[in-house]
CSV table of C-alpha atoms and ligand atoms in Angstrom, one decimal:
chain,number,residue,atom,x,y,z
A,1,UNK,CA,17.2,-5.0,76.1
A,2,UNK,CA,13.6,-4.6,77.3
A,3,UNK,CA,12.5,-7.2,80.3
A,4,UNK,CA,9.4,-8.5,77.8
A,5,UNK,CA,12.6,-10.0,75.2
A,6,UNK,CA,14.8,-11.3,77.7
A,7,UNK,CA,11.8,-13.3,79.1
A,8,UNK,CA,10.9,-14.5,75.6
A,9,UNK,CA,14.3,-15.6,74.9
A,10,UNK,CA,14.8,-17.9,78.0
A,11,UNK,CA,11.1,-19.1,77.6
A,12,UNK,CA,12.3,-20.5,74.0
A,13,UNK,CA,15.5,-21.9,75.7
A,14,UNK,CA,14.3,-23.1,78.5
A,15,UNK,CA,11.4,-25.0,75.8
A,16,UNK,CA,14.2,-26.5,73.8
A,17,UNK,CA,15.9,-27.7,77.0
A,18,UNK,CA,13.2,-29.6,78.5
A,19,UNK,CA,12.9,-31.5,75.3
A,20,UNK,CA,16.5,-32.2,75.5
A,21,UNK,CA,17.2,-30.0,72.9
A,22,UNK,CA,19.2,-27.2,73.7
A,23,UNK,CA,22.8,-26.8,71.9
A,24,UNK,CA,26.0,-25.8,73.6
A,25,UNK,CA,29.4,-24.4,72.4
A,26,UNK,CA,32.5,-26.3,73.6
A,27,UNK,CA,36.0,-25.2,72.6
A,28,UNK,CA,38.2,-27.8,71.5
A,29,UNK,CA,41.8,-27.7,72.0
A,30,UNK,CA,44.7,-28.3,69.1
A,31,UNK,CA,46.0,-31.0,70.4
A,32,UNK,CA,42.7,-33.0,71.3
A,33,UNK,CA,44.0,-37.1,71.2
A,34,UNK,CA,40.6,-38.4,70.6
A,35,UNK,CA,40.0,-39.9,67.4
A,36,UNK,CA,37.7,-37.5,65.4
A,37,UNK,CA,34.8,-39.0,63.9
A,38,UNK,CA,32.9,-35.4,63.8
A,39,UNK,CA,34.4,-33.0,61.5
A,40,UNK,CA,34.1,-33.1,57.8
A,41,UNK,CA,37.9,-32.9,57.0
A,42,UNK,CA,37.6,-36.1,55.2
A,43,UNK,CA,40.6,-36.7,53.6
A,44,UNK,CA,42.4,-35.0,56.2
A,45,UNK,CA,43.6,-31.9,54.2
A,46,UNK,CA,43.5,-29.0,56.9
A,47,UNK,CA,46.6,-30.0,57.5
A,48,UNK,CA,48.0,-31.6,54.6
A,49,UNK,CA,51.8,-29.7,53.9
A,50,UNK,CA,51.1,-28.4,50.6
A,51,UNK,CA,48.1,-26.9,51.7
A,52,UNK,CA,49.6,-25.5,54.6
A,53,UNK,CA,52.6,-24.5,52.9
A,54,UNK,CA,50.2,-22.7,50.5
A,55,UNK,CA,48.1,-21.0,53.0
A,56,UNK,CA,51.2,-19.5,55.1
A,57,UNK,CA,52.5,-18.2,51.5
A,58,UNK,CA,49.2,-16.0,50.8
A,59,UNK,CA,49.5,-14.8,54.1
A,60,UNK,CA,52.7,-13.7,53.7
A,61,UNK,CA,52.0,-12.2,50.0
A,62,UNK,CA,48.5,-11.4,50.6
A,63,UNK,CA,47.8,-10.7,54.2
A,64,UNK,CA,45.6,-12.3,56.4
A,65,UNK,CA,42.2,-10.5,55.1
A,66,UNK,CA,40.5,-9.8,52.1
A,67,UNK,CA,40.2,-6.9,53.4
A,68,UNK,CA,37.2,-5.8,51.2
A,69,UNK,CA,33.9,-7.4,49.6
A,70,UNK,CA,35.0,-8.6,46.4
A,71,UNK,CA,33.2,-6.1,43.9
A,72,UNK,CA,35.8,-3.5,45.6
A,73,UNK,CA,38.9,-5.1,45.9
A,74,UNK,CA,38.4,-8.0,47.8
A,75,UNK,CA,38.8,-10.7,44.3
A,76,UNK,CA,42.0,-11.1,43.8
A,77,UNK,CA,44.1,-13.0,41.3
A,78,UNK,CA,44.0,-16.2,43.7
A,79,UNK,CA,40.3,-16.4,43.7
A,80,UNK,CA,40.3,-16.0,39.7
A,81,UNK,CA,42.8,-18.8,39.9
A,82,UNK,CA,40.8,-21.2,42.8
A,83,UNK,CA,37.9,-20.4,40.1
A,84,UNK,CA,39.5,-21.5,36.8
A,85,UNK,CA,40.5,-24.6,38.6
A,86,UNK,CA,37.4,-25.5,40.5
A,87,UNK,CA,35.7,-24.9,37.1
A,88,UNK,CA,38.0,-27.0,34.7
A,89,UNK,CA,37.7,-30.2,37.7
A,90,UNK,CA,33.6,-30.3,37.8
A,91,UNK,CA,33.7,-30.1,34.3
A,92,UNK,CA,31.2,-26.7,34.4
A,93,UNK,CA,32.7,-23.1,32.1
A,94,UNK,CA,31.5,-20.2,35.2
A,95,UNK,CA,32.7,-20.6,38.8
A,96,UNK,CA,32.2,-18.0,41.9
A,97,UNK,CA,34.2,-18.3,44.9
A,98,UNK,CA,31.7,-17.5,47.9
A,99,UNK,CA,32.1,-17.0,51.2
A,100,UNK,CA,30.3,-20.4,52.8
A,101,UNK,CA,28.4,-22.9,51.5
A,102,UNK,CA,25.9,-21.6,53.4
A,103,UNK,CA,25.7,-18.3,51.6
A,104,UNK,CA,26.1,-20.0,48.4
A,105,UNK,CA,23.2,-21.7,48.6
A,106,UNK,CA,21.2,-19.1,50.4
A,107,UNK,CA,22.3,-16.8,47.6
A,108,UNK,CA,21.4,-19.0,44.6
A,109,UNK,CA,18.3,-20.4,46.1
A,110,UNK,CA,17.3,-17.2,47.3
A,111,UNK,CA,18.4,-15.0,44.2
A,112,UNK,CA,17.2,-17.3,41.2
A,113,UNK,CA,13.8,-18.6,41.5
A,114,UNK,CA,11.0,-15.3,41.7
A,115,UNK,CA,7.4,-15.2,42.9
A,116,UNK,CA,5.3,-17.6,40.9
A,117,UNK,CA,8.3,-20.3,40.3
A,118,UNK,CA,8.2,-23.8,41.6
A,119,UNK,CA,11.1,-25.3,43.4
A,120,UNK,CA,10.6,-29.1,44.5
A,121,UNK,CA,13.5,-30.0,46.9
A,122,UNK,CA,14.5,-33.3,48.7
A,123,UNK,CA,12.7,-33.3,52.3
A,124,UNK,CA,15.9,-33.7,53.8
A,125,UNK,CA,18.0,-30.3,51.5
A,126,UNK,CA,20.6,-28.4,53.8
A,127,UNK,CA,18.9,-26.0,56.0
A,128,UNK,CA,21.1,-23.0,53.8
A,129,UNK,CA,18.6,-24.0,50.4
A,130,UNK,CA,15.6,-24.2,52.4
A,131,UNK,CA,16.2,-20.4,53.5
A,132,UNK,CA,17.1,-19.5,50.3
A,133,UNK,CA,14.0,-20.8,48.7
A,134,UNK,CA,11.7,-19.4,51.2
A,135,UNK,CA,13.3,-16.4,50.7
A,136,UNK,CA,12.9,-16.3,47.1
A,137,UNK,CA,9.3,-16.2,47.5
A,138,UNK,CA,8.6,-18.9,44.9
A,139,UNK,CA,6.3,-22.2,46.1
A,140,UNK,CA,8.3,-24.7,47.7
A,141,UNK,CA,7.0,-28.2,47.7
A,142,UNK,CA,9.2,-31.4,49.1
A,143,UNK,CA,9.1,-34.5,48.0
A,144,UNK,CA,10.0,-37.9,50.0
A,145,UNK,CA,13.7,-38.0,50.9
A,146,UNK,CA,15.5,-39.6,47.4
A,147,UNK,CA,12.3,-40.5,46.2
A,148,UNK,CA,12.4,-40.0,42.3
A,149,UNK,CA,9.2,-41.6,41.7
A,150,UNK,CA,7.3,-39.1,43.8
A,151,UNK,CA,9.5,-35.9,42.3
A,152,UNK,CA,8.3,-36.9,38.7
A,153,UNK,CA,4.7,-37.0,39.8
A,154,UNK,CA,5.0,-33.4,40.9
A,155,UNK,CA,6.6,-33.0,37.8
A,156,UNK,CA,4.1,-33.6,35.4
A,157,UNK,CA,2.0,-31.4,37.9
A,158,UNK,CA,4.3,-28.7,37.2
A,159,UNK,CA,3.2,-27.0,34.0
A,160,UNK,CA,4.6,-24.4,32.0
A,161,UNK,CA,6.0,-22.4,35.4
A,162,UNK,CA,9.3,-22.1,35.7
A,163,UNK,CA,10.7,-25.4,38.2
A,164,UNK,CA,13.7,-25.7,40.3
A,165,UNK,CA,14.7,-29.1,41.6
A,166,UNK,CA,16.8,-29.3,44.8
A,167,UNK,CA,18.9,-31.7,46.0
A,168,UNK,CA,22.2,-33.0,47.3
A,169,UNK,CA,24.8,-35.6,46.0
A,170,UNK,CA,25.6,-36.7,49.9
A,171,UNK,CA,22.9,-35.7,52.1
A,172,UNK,CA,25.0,-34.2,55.3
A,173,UNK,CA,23.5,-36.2,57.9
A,174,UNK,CA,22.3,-39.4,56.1
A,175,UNK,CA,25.2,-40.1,54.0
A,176,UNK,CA,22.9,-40.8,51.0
A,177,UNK,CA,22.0,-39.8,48.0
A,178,UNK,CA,20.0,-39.8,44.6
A,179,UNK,CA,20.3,-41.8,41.4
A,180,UNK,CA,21.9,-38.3,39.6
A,181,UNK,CA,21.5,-40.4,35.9
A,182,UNK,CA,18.0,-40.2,36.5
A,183,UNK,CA,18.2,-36.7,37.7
A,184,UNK,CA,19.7,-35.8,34.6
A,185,UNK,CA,17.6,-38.0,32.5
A,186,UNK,CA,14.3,-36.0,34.5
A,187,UNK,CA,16.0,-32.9,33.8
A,188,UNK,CA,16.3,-33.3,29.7
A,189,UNK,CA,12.7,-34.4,29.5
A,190,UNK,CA,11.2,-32.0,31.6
A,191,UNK,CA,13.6,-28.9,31.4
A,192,UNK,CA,13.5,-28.1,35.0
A,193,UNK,CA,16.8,-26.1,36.8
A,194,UNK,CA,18.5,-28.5,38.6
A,195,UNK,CA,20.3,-27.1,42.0
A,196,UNK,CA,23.1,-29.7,43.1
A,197,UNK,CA,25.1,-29.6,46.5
A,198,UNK,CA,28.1,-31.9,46.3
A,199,UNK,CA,29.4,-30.3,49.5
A,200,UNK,CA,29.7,-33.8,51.0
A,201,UNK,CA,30.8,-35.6,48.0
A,202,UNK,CA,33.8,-33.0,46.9
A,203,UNK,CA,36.8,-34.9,47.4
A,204,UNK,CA,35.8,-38.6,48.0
A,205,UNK,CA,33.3,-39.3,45.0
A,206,UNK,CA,34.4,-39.7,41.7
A,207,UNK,CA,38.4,-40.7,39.9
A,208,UNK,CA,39.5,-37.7,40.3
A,209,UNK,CA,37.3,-36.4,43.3
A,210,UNK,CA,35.0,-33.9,41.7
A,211,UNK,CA,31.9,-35.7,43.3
A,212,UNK,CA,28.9,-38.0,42.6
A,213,UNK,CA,28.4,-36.8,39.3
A,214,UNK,CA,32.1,-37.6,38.0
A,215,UNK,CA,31.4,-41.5,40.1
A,216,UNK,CA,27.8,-41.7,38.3
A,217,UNK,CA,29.3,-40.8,35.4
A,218,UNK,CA,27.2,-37.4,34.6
A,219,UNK,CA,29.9,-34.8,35.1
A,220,UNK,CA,28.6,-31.2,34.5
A,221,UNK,CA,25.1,-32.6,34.1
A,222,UNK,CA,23.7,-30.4,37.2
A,223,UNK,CA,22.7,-26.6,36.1
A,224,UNK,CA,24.3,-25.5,39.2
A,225,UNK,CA,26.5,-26.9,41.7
A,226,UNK,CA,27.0,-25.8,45.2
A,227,UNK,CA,30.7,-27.2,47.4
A,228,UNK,CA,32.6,-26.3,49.8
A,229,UNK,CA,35.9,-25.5,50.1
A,230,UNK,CA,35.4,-26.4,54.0
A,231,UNK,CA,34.8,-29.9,54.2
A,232,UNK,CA,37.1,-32.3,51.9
A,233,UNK,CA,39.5,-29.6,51.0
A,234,UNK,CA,40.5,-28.7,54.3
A,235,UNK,CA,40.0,-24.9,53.9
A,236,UNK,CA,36.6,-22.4,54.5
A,237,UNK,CA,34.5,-20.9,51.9
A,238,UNK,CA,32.5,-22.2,48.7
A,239,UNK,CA,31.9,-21.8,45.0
A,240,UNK,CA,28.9,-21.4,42.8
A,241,UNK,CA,29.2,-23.6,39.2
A,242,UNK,CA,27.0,-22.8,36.5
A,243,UNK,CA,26.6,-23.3,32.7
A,244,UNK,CA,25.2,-20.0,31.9
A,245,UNK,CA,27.2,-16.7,32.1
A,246,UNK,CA,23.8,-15.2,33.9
A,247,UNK,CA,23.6,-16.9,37.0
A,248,UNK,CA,27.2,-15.9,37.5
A,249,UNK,CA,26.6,-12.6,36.6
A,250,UNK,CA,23.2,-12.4,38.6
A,251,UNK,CA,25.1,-13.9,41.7
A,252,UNK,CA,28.1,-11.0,41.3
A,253,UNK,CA,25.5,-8.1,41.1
A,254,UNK,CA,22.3,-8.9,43.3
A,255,UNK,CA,23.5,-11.7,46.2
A,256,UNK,CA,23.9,-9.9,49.2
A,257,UNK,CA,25.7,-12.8,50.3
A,258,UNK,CA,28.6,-11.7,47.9
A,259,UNK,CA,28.2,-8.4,47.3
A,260,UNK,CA,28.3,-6.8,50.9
A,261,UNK,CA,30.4,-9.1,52.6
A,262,UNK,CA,34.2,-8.7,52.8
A,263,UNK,CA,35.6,-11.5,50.5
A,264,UNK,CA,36.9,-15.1,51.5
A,265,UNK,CA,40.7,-14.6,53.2
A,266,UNK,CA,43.1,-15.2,50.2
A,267,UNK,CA,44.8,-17.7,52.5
A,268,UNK,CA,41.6,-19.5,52.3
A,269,UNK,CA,41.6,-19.8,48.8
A,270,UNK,CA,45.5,-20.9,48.8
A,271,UNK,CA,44.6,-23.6,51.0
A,272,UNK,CA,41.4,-24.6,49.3
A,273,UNK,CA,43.4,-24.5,45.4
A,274,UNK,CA,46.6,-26.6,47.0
A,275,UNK,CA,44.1,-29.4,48.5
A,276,UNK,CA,42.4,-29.2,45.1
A,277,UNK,CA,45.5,-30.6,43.8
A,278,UNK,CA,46.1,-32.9,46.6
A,279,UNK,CA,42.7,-34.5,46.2
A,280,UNK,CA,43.4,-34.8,42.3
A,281,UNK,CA,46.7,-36.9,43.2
A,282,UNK,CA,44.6,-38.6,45.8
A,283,UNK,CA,43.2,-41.0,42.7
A,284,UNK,CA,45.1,-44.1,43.2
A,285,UNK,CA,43.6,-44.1,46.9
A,286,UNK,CA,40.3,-43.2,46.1
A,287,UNK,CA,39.5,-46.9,46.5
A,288,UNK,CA,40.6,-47.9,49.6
A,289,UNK,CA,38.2,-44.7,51.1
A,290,UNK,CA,34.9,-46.7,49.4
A,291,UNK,CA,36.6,-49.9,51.1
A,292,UNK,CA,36.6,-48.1,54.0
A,293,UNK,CA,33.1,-47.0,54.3
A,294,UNK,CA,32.2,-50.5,53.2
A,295,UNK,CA,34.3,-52.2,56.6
A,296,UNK,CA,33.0,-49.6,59.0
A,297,UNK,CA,29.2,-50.1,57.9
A,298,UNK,CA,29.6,-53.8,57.9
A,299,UNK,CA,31.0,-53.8,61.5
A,300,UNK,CA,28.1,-51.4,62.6
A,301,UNK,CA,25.6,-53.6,61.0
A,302,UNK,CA,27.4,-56.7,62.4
A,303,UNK,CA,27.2,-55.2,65.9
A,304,UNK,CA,23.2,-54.8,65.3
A,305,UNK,CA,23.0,-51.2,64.0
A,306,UNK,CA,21.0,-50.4,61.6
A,307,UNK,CA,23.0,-48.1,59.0
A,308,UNK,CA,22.4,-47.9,55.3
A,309,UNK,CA,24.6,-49.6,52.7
A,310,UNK,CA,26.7,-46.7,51.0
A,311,UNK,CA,30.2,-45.8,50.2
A,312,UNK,CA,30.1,-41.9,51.8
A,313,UNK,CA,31.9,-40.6,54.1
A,314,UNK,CA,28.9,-40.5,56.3
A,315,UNK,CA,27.2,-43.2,58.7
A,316,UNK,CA,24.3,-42.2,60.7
A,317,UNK,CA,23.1,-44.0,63.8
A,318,UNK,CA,20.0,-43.7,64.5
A,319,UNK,CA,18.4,-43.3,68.2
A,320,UNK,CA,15.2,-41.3,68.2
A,321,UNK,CA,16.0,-40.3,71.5
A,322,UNK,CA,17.9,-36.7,72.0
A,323,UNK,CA,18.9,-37.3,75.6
A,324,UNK,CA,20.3,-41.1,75.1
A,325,UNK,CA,22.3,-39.7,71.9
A,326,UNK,CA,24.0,-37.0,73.8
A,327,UNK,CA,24.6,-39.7,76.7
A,328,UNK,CA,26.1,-42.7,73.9
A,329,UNK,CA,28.4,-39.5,72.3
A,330,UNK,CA,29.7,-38.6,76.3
A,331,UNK,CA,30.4,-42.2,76.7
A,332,UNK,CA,31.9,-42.5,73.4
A,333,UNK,CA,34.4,-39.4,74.1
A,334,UNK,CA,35.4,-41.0,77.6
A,335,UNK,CA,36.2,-44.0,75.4
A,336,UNK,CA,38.3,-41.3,72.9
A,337,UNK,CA,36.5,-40.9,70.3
A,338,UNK,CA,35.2,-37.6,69.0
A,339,UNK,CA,31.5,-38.1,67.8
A,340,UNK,CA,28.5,-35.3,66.8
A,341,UNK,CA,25.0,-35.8,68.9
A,342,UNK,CA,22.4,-34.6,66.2
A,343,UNK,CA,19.1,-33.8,67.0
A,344,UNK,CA,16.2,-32.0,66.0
A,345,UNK,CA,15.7,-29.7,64.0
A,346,UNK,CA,18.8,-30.1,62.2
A,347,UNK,CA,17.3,-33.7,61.4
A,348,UNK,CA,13.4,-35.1,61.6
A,349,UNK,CA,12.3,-35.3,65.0
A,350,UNK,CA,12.5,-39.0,66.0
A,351,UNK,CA,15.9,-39.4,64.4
A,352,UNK,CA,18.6,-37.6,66.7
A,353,UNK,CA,21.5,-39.5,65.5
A,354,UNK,CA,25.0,-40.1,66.0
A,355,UNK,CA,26.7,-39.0,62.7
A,356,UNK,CA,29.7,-40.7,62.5
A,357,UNK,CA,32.2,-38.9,59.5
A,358,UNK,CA,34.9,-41.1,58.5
A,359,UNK,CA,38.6,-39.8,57.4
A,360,UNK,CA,41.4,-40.9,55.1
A,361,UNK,CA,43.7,-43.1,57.6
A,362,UNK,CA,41.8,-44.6,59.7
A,363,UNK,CA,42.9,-48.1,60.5
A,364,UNK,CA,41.4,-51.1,61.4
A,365,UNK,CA,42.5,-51.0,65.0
A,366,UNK,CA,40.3,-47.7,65.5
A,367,UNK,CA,37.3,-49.3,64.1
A,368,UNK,CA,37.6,-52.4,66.3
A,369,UNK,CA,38.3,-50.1,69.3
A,370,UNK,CA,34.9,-47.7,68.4
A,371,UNK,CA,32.9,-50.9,67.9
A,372,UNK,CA,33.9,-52.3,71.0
A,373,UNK,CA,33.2,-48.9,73.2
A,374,UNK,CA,30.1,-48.2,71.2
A,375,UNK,CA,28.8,-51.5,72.3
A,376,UNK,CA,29.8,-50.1,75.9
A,377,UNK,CA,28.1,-47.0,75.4
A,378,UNK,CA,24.9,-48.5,74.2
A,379,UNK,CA,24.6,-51.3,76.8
X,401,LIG,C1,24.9,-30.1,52.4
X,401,LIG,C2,25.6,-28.9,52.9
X,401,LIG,N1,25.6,-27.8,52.2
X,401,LIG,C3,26.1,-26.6,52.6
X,401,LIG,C4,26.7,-26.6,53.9
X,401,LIG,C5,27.3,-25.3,54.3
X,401,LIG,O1,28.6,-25.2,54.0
X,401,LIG,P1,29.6,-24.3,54.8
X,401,LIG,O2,30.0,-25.0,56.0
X,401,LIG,O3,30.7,-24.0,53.9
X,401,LIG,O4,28.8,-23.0,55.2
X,401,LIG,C6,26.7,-27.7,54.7
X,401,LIG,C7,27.3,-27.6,56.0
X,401,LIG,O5,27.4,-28.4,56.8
X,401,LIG,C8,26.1,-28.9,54.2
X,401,LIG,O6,26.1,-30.0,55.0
């Protein structure tokens, strides 16, 4: 590597770091005691039985690779199977398995809308949509985070061109999201696409745990919906699910994303089709996770924090300050409790938060205990 790179590498380090921004890799170990407020493994399925039981069964059958992209002979007859069923749950007739919700959404924001198109996405979309879009090479205008009344402005701005609409169920770091009746109500009168990630909602919206559109109570109402396999269900990869034959179709033969990229591990998919089932049985409990959400915001709020009324798994706190987050998540962890520092860019500048991801099983006793050290930590 030339001199001239290396020295404009550190200089855009050694930038983020004196604005307290530069990220670090740390290795957990298995056996970690701290309670884990960080991850997304929501309902605690990465290491559910059944899933696991399923997993170490396509391993054994399958082998622990793909071991090709799928258009050679990566798809196999578990991924037709994870499809069917992730189809037949959300309510939607096409599903593609894809690697990562990342590349889903790259892929379908990045393969579907074409010079001249209009996308209008929530300000606060998944950095994975944003990169599609700007990728597509269509005009992307953002409207006020959940703001409906500002999206059907641009709306009747829009004209004749071809519109995307872009948003989330559960916004990753807010734990919010839209009024999806209106959404679909928008959608019929003005004929826009509508792009939905429920990557953050699969699991612990809805009766049967489809998402925000099953608990709002507009099921398949989306065009096309983005989730994850890795967050809820406890395994890795994603899936595309669409109405129309075409965008599957277009996904399959012109996403890079898919096409040149050796397929999700079949184990994967096991794992990610076994939790599907487990978070379909989960119904009866589905509840007491709402209930949950309610307590823990209540006893933030009651110990003067400002978090937003809501029922995801989700809870940001709010600090503005990168460098007093990252100290409040150190003291946090000495107190055992595993929490994420997020700052800029991955949110607004201004809003480096803690973002606190609750879990199936937590009891009372841990919230008491976080409350109790949080106060500590912020003091
Ligand atoms: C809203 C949203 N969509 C997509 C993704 C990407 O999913 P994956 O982790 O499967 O790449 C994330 C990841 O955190 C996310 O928060």
């Amino acid at each position: 590597m030339s001199e001239a790179l290396r020295r404009r590498l550190a200089e855009a380090l050694g930038e983020r770091a004196s604005r307290g921004l530069l990220r670090r890799l740390r290795a957990r170990s298995a056996d970690d005691p701290r309670v884990n407020l960080a991850d997304n493994d929501y309902l605690g399925l990465s290491r559910h039985p059944e899933v696991l039981a399923a997993a170490a069964e396509a391993l054994r059958r399958w082998g622990a690779s793909a071991s090709a992209s799928p258009l050679v002979t990566g798809y196999t007859e578990l991924h037709a199977a994870l499809e069917s069923a992730l189809a037949e749950w959300h309510g939607y007739p096409h599903a593609l398995v894809m690697n990562s919700g990342y590349a889903a959404n790259a892929a379908v924001l990045g393969r579907l809308p074409a010079s001249g198109d209009l996308v209008l996405a929530d300000r606060l979309v998944h950095a994975s949509m944003v990169e599609g879009i700007l990728r597509s090479g269509a005009r992307l205008i953002r409207f006020p985070h959940n703001d409906l009344d500002a999206l059907e402005m641009r709306l009747a701005e829009a004209g004749d061109r071809p519109t995307f609409v872009v948003t989330e169920s559960v916004y990753s770091m807010d734990g919010d999201g839209p009024d999806l009746a209106r959404l679909a109500a928008l959608r019929d009168r003005h004929g826009f696409t509508w792009v939905l990630d429920e990557a953050h909602a699969t699991g612990w919206h809805g009766a049967t745990g489809s998402g925000l559109q099953e608990e709002q109570g507009v099921r398949g109402a989306a065009d096309i919906v983005v989730g994850t396999l890795g967050k809820a269900l406890g395994s890795q990869g994603a899936y595309v699910l669409c109405r129309d034959a075409e965008v599957r179709d277009t996904l399959v033969n012109l996403a890079g994303e898919f096409v040149y990229s050796t397929h999700l591990a079949p184990a994967a998919a096991a794992a990610g089709l076994a939790a599907l089932g487990v978070a379909r049985a989960l119904a009866p409990e589905r509840p007491a996770f709402h209930a949950l959400s309610r307590e823990w915001r209540a006893g933030l709020a009651e110990a003067g924090f400002a978090v937003p009324y809501g029922t995801s798994p989700i809870v940001p706190l709010v600090f503005g300050d990168p460098s007093a987050v990252l100290r409040a998540a150190e003291a946090l962890s000495s107190s055992g409790f595993l929490v994420s520092a997020i700052r800029p860019p991955t949110v607004p500048d201004g809003t480096a938060r803690l973002r606190l991801s609750l879990r199936r099983g937590l009891r009372e006793v841990d919230r008491e205990a976080f409350l109790s050290a949080l106060k500590g930590a912020v003091a």
